[in-house]
Amino acid sequence: MDARDTEPRPSLVKDPELKKELDATLHARRELGPDYETALVDSFLEKVEQRVDGSVDRRVRRQLAEQQMVVARGGRSAGGGADGNFGERFGFAMVSLILAIPLSAIGGAQGGLKGLVVAWCGIVGVNAVHAAHRWPWQLFKRSGADG
């Protein structure tokens, strides 16, 4: 027996059925020895994976149902507000600024001031198209076309 098998373990597993499985796996490991350790761990991890998959599936179905309810009521989801996709918008802006550096250098080197202006018009245009789905009149067009 290992010293870690006899030490009291803090209860980190909140699912009582999963805790029973873990205890059974540890008990089987003590009885069978280290030869079967890999098989026992694999079996336990498979059960944990099934539990996690089930939990994720339930959460996704719940969120999808909530979004469908919001759409059916004619409202916008909580994540679809003005600040709903801040991370996406911030990331897109940062990537645009990072890519603006080499594009500006290439445009300036190849076309001088005119090339620099063309490069920045392209950068602004891409950002404007990305932001266009947030414009109020675009929201009305989409909801009218979908409904």
mmCIF file of N, CA, C and O in Angstrom, residues 89 92 124-136 138 142:
data_model
loop_
_atom_site.group_PDB
_atom_site.id
_atom_site.type_symbol
_atom_site.label_atom_id
_atom_site.label_comp_id
_atom_site.label_asym_id
_atom_site.label_seq_id
_atom_site.Cartn_x
_atom_site.Cartn_y
_atom_site.Cartn_z
ATOM 1 N N ARG A 89 -14.899 41.747 -30.837
ATOM 2 C CA ARG A 89 -14.629 43.042 -31.469
ATOM 3 C C ARG A 89 -13.237 43.549 -31.102
ATOM 4 O O ARG A 89 -12.511 44.072 -31.946
ATOM 5 N N PHE A 92 -10.633 41.530 -33.001
ATOM 6 C CA PHE A 92 -10.588 41.922 -34.414
ATOM 7 C C PHE A 92 -9.859 43.255 -34.572
ATOM 8 O O PHE A 92 -9.051 43.427 -35.487
ATOM 9 N N VAL A 124 -9.645 50.314 -42.896
ATOM 10 C CA VAL A 124 -10.883 50.914 -42.394
ATOM 11 C C VAL A 124 -12.089 50.219 -43.006
ATOM 12 O O VAL A 124 -13.086 49.952 -42.320
ATOM 13 N N GLY A 125 -12.019 49.886 -44.294
ATOM 14 C CA GLY A 125 -13.135 49.208 -44.957
ATOM 15 C C GLY A 125 -13.428 47.842 -44.352
ATOM 16 O O GLY A 125 -14.583 47.491 -44.108
ATOM 17 N N VAL A 126 -12.384 47.073 -44.087
ATOM 18 C CA VAL A 126 -12.582 45.752 -43.484
ATOM 19 C C VAL A 126 -13.210 45.890 -42.097
ATOM 20 O O VAL A 126 -14.129 45.162 -41.742
ATOM 21 N N ASN A 127 -12.736 46.839 -41.311
ATOM 22 C CA ASN A 127 -13.309 47.050 -39.980
ATOM 23 C C ASN A 127 -14.747 47.547 -40.063
ATOM 24 O O ASN A 127 -15.580 47.184 -39.230
ATOM 25 N N ALA A 128 -15.048 48.376 -41.059
ATOM 26 C CA ALA A 128 -16.426 48.869 -41.216
ATOM 27 C C ALA A 128 -17.373 47.730 -41.582
ATOM 28 O O ALA A 128 -18.487 47.649 -41.061
ATOM 29 N N VAL A 129 -16.932 46.842 -42.461
ATOM 30 C CA VAL A 129 -17.769 45.703 -42.838
ATOM 31 C C VAL A 129 -17.984 44.785 -41.635
ATOM 32 O O VAL A 129 -19.078 44.291 -41.404
ATOM 33 N N HIS A 130 -16.939 44.581 -40.848
ATOM 34 C CA HIS A 130 -17.066 43.742 -39.655
ATOM 35 C C HIS A 130 -18.031 44.355 -38.655
ATOM 36 O O HIS A 130 -18.805 43.648 -38.010
ATOM 37 N N ALA A 131 -18.015 45.668 -38.537
ATOM 38 C CA ALA A 131 -18.905 46.345 -37.580
ATOM 39 C C ALA A 131 -20.311 46.531 -38.138
ATOM 40 O O ALA A 131 -21.231 46.850 -37.384
ATOM 41 N N ALA A 132 -20.502 46.326 -39.438
ATOM 42 C CA ALA A 132 -21.792 46.614 -40.066
ATOM 43 C C ALA A 132 -22.927 45.791 -39.497
ATOM 44 O O ALA A 132 -24.067 46.248 -39.463
ATOM 45 N N HIS A 133 -22.641 44.583 -39.016
ATOM 46 C CA HIS A 133 -23.727 43.774 -38.475
ATOM 47 C C HIS A 133 -24.238 44.315 -37.147
ATOM 48 O O HIS A 133 -25.225 43.838 -36.635
ATOM 49 N N ARG A 134 -23.621 45.315 -36.610
ATOM 50 C CA ARG A 134 -24.067 45.954 -35.369
ATOM 51 C C ARG A 134 -24.912 47.207 -35.634
ATOM 52 O O ARG A 134 -25.486 47.762 -34.725
ATOM 53 N N TRP A 135 -24.948 47.664 -36.865
ATOM 54 C CA TRP A 135 -25.678 48.888 -37.159
ATOM 55 C C TRP A 135 -27.172 48.643 -37.045
ATOM 56 O O TRP A 135 -27.690 47.628 -37.517
ATOM 57 N N PRO A 136 -27.905 49.558 -36.443
ATOM 58 C CA PRO A 136 -29.337 49.335 -36.182
ATOM 59 C C PRO A 136 -30.138 49.031 -37.432
ATOM 60 O O PRO A 136 -31.006 48.166 -37.418
ATOM 61 N N GLN A 138 -29.213 47.523 -40.081
ATOM 62 C CA GLN A 138 -28.918 46.166 -40.530
ATOM 63 C C GLN A 138 -29.691 45.141 -39.716
ATOM 64 O O GLN A 138 -30.112 44.119 -40.237
ATOM 65 N N ARG A 142 -32.272 42.281 -41.328
ATOM 66 C CA ARG A 142 -32.123 40.852 -41.067
ATOM 67 C C ARG A 142 -33.370 40.257 -40.463
ATOM 68 O O ARG A 142 -33.815 39.213 -40.843
#
